[in-house]
Short mmCIF file of C-alpha atoms in Angstrom, two decimals:
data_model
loop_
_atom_site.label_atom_id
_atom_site.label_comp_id
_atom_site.label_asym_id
_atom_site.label_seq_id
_atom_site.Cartn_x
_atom_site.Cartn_y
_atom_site.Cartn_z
CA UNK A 1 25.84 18.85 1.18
CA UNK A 2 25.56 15.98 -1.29
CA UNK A 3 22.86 13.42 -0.78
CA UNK A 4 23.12 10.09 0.64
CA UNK A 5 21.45 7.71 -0.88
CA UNK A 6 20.41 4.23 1.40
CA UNK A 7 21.49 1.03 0.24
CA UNK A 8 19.37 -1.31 -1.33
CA UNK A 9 21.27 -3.80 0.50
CA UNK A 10 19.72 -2.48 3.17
CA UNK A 11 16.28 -5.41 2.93
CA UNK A 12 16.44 -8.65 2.15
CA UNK A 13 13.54 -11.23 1.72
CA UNK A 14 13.41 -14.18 4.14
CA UNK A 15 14.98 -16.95 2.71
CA UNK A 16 11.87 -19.07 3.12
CA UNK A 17 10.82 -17.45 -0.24
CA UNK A 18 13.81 -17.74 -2.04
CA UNK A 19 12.10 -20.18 -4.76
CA UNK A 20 9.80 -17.62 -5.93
CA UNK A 21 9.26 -18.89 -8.91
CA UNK A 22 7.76 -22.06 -6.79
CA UNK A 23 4.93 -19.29 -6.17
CA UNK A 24 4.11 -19.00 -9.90
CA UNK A 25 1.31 -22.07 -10.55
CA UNK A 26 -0.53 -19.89 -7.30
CA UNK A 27 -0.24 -16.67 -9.04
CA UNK A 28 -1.68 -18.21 -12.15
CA UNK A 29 -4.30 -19.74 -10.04
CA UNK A 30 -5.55 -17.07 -7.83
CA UNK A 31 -4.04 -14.01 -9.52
CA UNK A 32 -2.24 -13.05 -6.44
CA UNK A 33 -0.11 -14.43 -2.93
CA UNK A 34 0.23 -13.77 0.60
CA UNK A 35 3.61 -14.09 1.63
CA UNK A 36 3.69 -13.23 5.58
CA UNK A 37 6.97 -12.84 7.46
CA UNK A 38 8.05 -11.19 3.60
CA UNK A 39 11.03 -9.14 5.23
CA UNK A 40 14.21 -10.25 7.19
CA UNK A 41 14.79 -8.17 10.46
CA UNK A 42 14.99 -5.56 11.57
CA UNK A 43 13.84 -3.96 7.90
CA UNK A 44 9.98 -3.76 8.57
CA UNK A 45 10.44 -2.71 12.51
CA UNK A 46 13.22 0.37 11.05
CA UNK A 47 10.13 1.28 8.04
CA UNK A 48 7.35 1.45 11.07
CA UNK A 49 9.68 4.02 12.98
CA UNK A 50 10.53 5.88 9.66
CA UNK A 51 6.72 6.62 9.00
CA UNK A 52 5.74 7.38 12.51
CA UNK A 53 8.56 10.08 12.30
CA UNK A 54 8.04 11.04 8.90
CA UNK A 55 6.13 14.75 8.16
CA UNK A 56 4.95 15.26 4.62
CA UNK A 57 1.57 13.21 5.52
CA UNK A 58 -1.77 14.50 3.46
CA UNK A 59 -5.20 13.29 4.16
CA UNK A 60 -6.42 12.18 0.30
CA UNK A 61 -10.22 12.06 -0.45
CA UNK A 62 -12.38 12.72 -2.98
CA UNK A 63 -14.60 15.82 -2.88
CA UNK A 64 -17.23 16.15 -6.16
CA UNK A 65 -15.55 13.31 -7.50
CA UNK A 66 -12.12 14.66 -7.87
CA UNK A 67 -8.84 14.04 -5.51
CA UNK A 68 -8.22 16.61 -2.47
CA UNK A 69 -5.59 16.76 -0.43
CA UNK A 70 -4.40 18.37 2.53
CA UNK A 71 -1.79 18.38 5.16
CA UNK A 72 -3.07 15.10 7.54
CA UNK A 73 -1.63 18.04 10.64
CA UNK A 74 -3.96 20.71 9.73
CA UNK A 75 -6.55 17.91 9.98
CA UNK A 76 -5.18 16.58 13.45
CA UNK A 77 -5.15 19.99 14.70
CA UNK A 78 -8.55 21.02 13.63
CA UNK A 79 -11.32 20.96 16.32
CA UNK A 80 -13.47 17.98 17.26
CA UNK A 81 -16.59 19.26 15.45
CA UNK A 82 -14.98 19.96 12.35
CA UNK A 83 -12.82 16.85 12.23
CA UNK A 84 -16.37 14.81 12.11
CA UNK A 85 -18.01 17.00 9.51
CA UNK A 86 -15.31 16.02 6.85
CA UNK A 87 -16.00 12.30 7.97
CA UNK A 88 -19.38 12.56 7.77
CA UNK A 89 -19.12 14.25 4.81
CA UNK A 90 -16.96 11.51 3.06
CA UNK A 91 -18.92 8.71 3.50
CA UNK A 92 -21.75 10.36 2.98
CA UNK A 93 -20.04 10.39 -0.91
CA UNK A 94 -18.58 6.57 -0.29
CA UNK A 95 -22.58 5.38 -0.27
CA UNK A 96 -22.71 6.43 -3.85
CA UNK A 97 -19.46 4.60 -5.57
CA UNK A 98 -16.32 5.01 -5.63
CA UNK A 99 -14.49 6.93 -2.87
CA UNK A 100 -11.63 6.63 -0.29
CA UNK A 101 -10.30 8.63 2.52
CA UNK A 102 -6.91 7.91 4.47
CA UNK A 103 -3.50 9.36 4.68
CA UNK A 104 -0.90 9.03 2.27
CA UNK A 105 2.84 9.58 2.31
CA UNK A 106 3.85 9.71 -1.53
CA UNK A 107 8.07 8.54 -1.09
CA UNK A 108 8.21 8.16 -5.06
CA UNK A 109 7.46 11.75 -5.14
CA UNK A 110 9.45 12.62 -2.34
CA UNK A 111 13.04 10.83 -3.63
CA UNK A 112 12.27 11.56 -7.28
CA UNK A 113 11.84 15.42 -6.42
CA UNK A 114 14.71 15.46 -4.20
CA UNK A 115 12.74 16.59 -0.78
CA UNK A 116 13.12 15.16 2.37
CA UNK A 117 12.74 11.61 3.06
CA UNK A 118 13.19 9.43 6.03
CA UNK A 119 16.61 7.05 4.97
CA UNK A 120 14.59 3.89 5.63
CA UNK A 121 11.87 4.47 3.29
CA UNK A 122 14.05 5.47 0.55
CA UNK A 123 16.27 2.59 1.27
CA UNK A 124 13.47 0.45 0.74
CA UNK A 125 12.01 3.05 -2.16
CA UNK A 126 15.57 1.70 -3.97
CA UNK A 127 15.05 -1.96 -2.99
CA UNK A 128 11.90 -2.08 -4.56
CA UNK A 129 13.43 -0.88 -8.34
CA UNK A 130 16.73 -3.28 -7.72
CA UNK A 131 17.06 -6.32 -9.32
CA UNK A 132 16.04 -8.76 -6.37
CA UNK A 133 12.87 -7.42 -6.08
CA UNK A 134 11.65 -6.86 -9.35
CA UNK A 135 13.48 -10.19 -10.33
CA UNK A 136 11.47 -11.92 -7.33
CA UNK A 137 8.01 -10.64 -8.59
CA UNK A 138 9.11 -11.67 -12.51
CA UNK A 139 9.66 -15.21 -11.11
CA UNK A 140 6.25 -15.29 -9.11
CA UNK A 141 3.91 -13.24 -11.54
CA UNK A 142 5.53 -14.94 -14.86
CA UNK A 143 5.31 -11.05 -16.45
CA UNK A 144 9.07 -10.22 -17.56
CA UNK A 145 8.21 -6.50 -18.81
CA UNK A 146 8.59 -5.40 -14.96
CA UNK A 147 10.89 -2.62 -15.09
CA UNK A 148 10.11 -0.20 -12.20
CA UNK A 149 8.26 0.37 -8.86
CA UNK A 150 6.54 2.94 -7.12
CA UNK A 151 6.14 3.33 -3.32
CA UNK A 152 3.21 5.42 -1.04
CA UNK A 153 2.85 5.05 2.68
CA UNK A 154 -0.80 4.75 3.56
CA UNK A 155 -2.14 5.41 7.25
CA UNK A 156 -5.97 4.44 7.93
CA UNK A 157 -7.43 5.91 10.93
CA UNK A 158 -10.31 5.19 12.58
CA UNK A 159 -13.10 5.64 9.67
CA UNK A 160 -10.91 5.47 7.07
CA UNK A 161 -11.89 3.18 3.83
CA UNK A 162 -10.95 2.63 0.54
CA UNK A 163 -14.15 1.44 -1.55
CA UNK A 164 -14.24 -1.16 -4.52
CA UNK A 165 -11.61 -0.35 -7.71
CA UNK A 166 -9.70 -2.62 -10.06
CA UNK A 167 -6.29 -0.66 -9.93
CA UNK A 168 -6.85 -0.13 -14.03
CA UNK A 169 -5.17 3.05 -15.56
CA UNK A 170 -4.90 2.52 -19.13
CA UNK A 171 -1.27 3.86 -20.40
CA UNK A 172 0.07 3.51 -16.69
CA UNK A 173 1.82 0.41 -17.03
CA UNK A 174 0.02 -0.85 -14.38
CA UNK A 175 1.02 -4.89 -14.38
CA UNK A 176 1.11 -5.79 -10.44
CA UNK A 177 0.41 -4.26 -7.23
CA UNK A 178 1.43 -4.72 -3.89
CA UNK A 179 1.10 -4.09 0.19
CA UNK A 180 3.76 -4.04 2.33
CA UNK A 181 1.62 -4.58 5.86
CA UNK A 182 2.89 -2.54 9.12
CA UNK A 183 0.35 -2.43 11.89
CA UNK A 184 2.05 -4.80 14.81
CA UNK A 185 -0.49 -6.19 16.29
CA UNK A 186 -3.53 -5.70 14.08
CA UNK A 187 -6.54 -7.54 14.97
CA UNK A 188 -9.01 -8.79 12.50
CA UNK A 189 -12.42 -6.91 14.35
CA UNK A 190 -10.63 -3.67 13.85
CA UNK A 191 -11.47 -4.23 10.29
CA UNK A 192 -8.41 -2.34 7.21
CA UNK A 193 -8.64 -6.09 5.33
CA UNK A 194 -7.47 -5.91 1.80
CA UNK A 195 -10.43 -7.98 -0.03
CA UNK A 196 -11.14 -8.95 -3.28
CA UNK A 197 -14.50 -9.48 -5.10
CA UNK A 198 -15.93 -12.18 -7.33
CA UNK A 199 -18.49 -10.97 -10.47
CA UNK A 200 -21.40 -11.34 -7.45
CA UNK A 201 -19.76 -8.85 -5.16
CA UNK A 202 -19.03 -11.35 -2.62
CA UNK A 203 -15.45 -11.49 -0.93
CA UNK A 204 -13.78 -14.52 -2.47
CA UNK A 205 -10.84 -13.63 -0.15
CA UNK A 206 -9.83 -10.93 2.60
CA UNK A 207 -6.51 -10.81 4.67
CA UNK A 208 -5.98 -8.83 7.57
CA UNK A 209 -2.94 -6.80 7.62
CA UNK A 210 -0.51 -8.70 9.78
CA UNK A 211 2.86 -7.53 10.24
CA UNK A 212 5.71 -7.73 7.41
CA UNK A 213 3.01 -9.78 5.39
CA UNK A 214 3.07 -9.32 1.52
CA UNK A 215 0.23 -8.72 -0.57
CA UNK A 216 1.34 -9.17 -4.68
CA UNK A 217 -1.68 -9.44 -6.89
CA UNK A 218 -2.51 -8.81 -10.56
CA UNK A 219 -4.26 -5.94 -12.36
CA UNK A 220 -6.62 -5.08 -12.63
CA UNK A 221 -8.50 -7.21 -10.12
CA UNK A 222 -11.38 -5.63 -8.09
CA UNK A 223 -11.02 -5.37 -4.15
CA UNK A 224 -10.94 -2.75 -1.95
CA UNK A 225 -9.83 -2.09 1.73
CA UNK A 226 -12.58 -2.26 4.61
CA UNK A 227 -13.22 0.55 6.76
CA UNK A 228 -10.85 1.12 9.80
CA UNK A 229 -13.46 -0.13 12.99
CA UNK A 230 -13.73 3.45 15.34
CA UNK A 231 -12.49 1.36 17.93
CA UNK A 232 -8.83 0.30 16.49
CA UNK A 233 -6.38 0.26 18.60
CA UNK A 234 -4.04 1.38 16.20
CA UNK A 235 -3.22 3.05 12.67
CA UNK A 236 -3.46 0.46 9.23
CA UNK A 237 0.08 1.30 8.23
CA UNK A 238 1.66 -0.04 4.55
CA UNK A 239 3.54 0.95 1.95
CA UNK A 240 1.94 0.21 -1.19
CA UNK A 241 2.02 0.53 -4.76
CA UNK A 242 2.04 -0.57 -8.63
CA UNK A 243 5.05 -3.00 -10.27
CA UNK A 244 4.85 -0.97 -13.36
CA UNK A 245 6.43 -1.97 -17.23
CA UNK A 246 7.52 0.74 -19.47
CA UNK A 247 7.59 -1.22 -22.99
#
């Protein structure tokens, strides 16, 4: 059977940010926006469903400083005691410096490699490499090198963290990033804000992940995601990733 690939057509940005290049002078300012209600309907409501139907999740973490991964179901279906020994265990390792733990659903990988992906996200996988996307984030971040995207899901349970990091990868390419926000209903004490850090480690700025909001900031920048409160309500769910140039 051949493949079907989703439209790119199938997204568009609200029209309230059609002058994106009216963004720019705040780019240059801050080194990043926060453009909420970033998605026309129903685009963001059809990418929550896609993810909460979507297998392929791994918990990622680091163990002796190095990534692990494993299937986020063999986690779910382990028993109680052993589900809090690996959370113990990672933040006893986050106290120290660098570390993260939450789930990730890698769609680059996915449509690159030809497996199995949900039609929405690699609809919006597509979107994100067309020329009204990376055209709208050339206009805003003033870099015209921007020549491709790449696209994770990222699910933060309960506990979940990812700790301070500048996004800096020298030879990656790495010239934005971005978070696509979709929790519904998020609430600010359940914690998952995306902050960033001044040279005194204080939060200069945090957002809470509201729904359909757009996070587009400059790299490398340090900020890091707060832990997920153990009483949310709900999964931190986004699809994330780096604006990448090639020259």
């Amino acid at each position: 059977m051949t493949r079907k690939h989703a439209s790119p057509a199938t997204y568009g940005i609200d029209p309230a940010f059609g002058d994106a290049g009216s963004l720019h002078p705040v780019f240059t300012r801050f080194g990043r926006v926060h453009l909420p209600g970033f998605l026309l309907e129903p685009g963001p409501l059809d990418l929550v469903s896609a993810l909460e139907s979507s297998e392929g999740w791994v918990v990622s973490t680091m163990g002796g400083g190095s990534t692990v991964d494993f299937p986020a179901s063999t986690f779910m279906e382990a028993d109680v005691a052993t589900q809090e020994t690996l959370l113990r265990s990672a933040h006893a390792e986050a106290q120290g410096g660098f570390h993260y733990l939450f789930e990730s659903l890698r769609i680059s990988d996915l449509v690159e490699q030809g497996q199995p992906v949900a039609i929405a996200l690699e609809g919006f996988y597509r979107w994100l490499n067309s020329d009204v996307f990376l055209g709208f984030a050339r206009d805003i971040s003033g870099h015209d090198d921007l020549d491709y995207v790449d696209a994770q899901a990222t699910r933060y349970r309960p506990g979940h963290y990812l700790n301070e990091h500048d996004d800096e990868k020298p030879g990656a390419g790495r010239r934005l990033a971005y978070v696509l926000n979709l929790s519904p209903g998020w609430r600010a004490s359940w914690g998952g804000q995306l902050a960033f850090l001044d040279p005194d480690q204080h939060v200069s700025e945090a957002y809470t992940p509201a729904f359909n909001a757009l996070n587009l900031f400059r790299v490398p920048q340090p900020h890091m995601v707060t832990q997920v409160a153990a009483f949310a309500g709900a999964s931190r769910l986004s699809i994330t990733g780096w604006i990448r140039s090639s020259r």
